[in-house]
GROMACS .gro file of C-alpha atoms in nm:
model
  261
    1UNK     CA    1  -0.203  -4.359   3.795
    2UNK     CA    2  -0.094  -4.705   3.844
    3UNK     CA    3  -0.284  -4.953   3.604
    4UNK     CA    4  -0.217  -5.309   3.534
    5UNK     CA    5  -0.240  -5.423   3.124
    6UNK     CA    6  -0.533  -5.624   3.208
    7UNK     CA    7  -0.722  -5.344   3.353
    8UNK     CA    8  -0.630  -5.090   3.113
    9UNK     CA    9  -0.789  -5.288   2.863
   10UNK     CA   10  -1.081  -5.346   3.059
   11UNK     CA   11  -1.092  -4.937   3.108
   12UNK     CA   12  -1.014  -4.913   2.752
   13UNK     CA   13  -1.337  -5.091   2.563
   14UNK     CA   14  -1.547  -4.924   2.893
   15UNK     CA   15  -1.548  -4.620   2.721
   16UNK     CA   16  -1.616  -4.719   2.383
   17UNK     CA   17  -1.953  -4.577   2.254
   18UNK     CA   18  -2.165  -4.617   2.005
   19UNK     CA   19  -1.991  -4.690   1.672
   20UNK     CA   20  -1.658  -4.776   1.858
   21UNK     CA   21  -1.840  -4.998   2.057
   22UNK     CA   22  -2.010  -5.164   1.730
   23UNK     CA   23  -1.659  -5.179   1.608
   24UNK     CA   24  -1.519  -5.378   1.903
   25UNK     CA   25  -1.765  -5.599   1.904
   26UNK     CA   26  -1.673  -5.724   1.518
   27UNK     CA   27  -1.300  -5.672   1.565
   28UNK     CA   28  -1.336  -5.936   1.888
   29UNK     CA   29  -1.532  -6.196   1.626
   30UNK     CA   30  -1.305  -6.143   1.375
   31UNK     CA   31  -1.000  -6.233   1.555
   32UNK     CA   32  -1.177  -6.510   1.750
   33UNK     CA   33  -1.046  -6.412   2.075
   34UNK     CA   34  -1.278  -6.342   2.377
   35UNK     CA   35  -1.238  -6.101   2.650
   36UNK     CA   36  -1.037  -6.222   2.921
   37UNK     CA   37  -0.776  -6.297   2.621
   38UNK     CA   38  -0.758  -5.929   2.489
   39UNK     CA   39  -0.420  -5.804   2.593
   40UNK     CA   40  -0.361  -5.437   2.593
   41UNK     CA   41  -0.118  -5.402   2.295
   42UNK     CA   42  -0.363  -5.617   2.083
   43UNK     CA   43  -0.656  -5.369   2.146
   44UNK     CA   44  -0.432  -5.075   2.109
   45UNK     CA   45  -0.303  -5.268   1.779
   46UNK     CA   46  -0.682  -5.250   1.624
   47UNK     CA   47  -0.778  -4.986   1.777
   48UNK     CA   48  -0.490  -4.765   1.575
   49UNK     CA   49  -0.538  -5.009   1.249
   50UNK     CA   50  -0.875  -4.889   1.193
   51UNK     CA   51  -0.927  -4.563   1.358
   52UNK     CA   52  -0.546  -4.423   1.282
   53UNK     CA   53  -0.437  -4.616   0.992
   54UNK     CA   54  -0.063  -4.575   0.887
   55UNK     CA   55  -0.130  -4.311   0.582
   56UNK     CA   56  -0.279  -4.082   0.787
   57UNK     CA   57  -0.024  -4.110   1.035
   58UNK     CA   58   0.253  -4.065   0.797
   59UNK     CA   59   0.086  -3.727   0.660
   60UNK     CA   60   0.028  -3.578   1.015
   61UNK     CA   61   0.428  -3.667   1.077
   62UNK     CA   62   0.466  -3.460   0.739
   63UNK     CA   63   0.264  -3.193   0.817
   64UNK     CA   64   0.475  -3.166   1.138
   65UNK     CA   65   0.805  -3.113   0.950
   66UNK     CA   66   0.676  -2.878   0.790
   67UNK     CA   67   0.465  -2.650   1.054
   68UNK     CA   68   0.549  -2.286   1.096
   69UNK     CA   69   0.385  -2.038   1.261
   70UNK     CA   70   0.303  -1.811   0.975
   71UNK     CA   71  -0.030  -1.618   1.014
   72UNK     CA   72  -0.123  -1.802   1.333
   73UNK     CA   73  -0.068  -1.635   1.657
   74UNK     CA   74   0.190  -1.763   1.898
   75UNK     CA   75  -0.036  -2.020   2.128
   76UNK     CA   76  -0.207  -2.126   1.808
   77UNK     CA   77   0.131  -2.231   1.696
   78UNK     CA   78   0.220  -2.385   1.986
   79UNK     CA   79  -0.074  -2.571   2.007
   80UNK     CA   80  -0.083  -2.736   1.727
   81UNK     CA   81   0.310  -2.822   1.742
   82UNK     CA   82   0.241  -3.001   2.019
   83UNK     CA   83  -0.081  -3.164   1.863
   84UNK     CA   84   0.154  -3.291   1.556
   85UNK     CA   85   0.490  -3.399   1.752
   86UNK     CA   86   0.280  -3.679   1.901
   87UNK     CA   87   0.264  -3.862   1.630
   88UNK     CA   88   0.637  -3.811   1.558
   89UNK     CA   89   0.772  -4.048   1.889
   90UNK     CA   90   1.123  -3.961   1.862
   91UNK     CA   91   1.064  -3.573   1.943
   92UNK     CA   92   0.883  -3.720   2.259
   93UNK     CA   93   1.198  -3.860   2.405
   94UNK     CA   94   1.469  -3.719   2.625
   95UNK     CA   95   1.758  -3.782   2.385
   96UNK     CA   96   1.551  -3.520   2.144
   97UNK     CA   97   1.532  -3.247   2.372
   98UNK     CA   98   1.800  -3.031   2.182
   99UNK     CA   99   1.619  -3.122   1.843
  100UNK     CA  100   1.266  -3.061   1.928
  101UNK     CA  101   1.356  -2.711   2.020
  102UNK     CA  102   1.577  -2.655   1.723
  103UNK     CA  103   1.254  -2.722   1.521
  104UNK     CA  104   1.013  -2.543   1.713
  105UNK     CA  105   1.205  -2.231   1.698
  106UNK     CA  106   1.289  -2.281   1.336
  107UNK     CA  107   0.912  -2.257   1.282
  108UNK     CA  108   0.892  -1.910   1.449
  109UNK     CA  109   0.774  -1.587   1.251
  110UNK     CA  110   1.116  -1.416   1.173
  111UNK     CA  111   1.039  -1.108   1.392
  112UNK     CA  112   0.983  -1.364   1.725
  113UNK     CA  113   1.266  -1.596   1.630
  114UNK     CA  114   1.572  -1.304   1.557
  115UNK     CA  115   1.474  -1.207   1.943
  116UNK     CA  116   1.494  -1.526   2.069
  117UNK     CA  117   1.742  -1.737   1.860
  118UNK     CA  118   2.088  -1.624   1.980
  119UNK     CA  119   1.980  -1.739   2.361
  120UNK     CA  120   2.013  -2.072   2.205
  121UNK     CA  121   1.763  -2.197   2.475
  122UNK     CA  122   1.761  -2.589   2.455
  123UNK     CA  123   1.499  -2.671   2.739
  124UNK     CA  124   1.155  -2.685   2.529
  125UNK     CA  125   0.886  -2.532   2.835
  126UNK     CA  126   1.181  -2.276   2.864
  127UNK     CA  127   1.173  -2.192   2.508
  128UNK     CA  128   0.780  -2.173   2.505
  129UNK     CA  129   0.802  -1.919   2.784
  130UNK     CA  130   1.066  -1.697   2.658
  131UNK     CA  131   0.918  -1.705   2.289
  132UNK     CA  132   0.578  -1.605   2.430
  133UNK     CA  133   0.712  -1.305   2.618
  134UNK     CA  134   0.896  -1.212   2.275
  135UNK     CA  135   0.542  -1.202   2.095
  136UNK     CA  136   0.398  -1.023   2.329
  137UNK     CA  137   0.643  -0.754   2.382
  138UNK     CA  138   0.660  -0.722   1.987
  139UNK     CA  139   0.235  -0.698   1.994
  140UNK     CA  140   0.267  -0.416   2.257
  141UNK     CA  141   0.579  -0.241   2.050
  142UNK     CA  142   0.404  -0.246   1.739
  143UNK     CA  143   0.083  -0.048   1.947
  144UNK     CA  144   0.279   0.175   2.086
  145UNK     CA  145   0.448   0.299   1.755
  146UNK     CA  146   0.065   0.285   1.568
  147UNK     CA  147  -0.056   0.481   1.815
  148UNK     CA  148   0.239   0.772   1.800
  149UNK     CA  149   0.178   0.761   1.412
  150UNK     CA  150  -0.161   0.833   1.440
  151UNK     CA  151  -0.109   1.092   1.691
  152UNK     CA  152   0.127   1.282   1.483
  153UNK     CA  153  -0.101   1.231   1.201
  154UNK     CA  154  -0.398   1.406   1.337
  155UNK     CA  155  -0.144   1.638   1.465
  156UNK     CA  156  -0.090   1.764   1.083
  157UNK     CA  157  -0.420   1.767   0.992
  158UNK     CA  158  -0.503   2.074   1.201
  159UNK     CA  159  -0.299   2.300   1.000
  160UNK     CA  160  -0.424   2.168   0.624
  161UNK     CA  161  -0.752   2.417   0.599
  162UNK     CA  162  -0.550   2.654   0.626
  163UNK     CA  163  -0.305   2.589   0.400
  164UNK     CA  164  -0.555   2.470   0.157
  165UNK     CA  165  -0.745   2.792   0.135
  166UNK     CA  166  -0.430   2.955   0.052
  167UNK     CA  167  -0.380   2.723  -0.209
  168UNK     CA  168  -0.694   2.727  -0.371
  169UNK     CA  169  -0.647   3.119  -0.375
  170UNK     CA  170  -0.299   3.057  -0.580
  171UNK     CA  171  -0.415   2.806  -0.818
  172UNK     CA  172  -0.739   3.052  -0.890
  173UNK     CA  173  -0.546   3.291  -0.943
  174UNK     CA  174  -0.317   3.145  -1.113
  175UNK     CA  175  -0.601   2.992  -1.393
  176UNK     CA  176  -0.746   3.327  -1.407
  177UNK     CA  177  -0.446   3.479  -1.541
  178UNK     CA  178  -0.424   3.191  -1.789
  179UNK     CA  179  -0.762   3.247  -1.912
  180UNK     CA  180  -0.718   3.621  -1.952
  181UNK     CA  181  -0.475   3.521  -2.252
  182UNK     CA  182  -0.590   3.587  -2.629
  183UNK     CA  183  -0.756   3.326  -2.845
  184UNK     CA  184  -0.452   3.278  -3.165
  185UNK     CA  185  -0.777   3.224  -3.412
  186UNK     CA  186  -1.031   3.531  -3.350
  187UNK     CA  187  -0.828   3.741  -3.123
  188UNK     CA  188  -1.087   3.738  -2.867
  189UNK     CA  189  -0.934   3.774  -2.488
  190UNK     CA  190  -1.004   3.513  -2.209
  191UNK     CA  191  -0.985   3.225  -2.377
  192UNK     CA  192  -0.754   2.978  -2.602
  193UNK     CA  193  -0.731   2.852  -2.946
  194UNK     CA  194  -0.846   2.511  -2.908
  195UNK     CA  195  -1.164   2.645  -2.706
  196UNK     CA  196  -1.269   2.903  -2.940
  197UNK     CA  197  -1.638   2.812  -3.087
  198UNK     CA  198  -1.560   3.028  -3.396
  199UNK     CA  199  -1.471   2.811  -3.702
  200UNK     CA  200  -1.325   3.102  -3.892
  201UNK     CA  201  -0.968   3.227  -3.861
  202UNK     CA  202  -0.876   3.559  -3.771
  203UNK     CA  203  -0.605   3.746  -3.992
  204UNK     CA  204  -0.331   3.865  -3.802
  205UNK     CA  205  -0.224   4.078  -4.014
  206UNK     CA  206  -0.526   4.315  -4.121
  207UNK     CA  207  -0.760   4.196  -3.806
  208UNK     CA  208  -1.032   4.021  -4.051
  209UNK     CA  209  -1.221   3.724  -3.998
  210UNK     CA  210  -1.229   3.402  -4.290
  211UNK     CA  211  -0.890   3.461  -4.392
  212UNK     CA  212  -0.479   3.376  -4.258
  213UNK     CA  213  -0.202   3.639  -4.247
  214UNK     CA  214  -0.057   3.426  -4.494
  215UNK     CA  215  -0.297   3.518  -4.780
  216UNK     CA  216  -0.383   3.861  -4.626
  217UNK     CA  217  -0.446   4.118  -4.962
  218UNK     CA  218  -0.398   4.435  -4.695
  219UNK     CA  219  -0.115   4.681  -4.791
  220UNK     CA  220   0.150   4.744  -4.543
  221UNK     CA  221   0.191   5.114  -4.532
  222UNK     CA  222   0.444   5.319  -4.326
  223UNK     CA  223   0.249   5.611  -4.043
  224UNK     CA  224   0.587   5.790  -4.122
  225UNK     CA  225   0.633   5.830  -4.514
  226UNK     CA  226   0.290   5.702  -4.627
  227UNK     CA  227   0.462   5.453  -4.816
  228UNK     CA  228   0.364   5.071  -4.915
  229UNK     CA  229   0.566   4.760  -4.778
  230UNK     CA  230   0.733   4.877  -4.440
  231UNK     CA  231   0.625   4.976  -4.115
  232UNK     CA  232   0.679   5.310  -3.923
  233UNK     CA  233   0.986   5.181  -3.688
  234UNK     CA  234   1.188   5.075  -3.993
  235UNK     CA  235   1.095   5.413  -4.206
  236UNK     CA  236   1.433   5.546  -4.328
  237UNK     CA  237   1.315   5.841  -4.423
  238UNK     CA  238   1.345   6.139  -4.192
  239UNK     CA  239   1.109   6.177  -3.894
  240UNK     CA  240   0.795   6.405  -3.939
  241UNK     CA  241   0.755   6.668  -3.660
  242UNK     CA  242   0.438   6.678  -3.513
  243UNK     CA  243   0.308   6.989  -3.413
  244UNK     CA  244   0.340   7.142  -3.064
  245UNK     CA  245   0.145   7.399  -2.913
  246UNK     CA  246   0.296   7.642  -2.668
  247UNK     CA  247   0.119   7.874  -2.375
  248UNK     CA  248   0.273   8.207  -2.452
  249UNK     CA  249   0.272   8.524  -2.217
  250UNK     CA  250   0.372   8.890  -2.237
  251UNK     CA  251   0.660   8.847  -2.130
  252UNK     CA  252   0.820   8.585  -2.375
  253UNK     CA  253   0.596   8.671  -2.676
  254UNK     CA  254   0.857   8.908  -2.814
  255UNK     CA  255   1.165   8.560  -2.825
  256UNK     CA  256   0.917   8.362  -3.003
  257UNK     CA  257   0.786   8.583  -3.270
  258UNK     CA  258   0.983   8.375  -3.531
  259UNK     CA  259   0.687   8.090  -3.466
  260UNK     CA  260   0.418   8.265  -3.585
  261UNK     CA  261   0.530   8.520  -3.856
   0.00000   0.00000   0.00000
């Protein structure tokens, strides 16, 4: 509304309370001025010196060039861009239109700001618009593809009993056979070597326990020739016949007299 300087000032220190108020009151002796001399830019000149001093000013016009949305959500980010470009008065004029939308997009996550950058929109309420719609439409994509994932998800689980009974049976099976193996030190079966809870070796030569192959006294004898030092399959000696025993009748008795005269 329409307001003439002298009554904004008047409006101005009306709504001062407590401390501000306190304040006032010293600012006005200090200066040595009374009240129907206050002008508005002189209030608004101490009111700024002491409750918005130029330091903090210049690190809320920092913090504004470098805002970006990062983990905040859209209106969060929009919020507080507008809450820092006040104190940066050149975004605030017409002439810095085109800028203070190149910097507000700029600040965009990267998955709002690819949808949204090539319209190369340039009218800032515009911009806020179409960049909301972006985040929400990406907010509803990403539920949409979460929820299909899931669903296919608990979609494969209803098959895996199954298929991990059958499994288990391989893989049980499969150790059983392993364990079924013979133990290389006491020639037990159903167990290995570095379980066996005998400390003494097993020969592997004569089958006796406390003693290796290696120094194994046992003769090697051949079941063919009787002799020391070979075994049976390498015998080069003639074959012995073993002894058969035929079922004779009448009829054939008289062809194989030979065998038993």
């Amino acid at each position: 509304m329409g307001c003439s300087e002298v009554n904004k000032t008047t409006l101005g220190t009306y709504v001062l309370r407590e401390e501000a108020c306190q304040w006032w009151k010293g600012a006005k002796l200090r200066l040595g001025i009374g009240a129907m001399m206050v002008t508005w830019e002189m209030f608004k000149r101490e009111f700024l010196r002491n409750y918005f001093p130029a330091d903090v000013k210049s690190k809320k016009v920092v913090e504004f060039m470098k805002l970006e949305q990062g983990n905040m959500s859209f209106a969060e980010y929009a919020a507080k861009f507008q809450s820092l470009c006040a104190f940066s008065p050149y975004y605030n004029t017409a002439e810095a239109e085109h800028d203070k939308c190149v910097k507000f997009e700029s600040g965009l996550r990267p998955d709002i700001k690819h949808l949204i950058g090539f319209s190369e929109i340039r009218n800032f309420p515009t911009l806020v618009a179409k960049s909301r719609i972006c985040d929400e439409d990406g907010k509803a994509r990403s539920s949409y593809y979460k929820a299909m994932t899931e669903k296919r998800g608990k979609g494969q689980d209803r098959g895996k009993p199954y298929g991990d009974k059958g499994k288990k049976a391989v893989e049980s099976s499969g150790t059983k056979k392993r364990n079924n193996g013979q133990c290389y030190k006491c020639g037990e079966m159903g167990q290995k070597s570095f379980e066996c809870p005998k400390k003494v070796d097993k020969c592997f030569n004569c089958g006796r326990l406390g003693q290796r192959s290696d120094v194994c006294d046992w003769k090697l004898t051949c079941f063919n020739c009787g002799e020391e030092g070979h075994k049976s399959p390498a015998c080069k000696k003639p074959k012995k016949t073993m002894g058969k025993v035929f079922a004779l009748n009448g009829g054939n008795a008289d062809q194989v007299d030979n065998l038993i005269r």
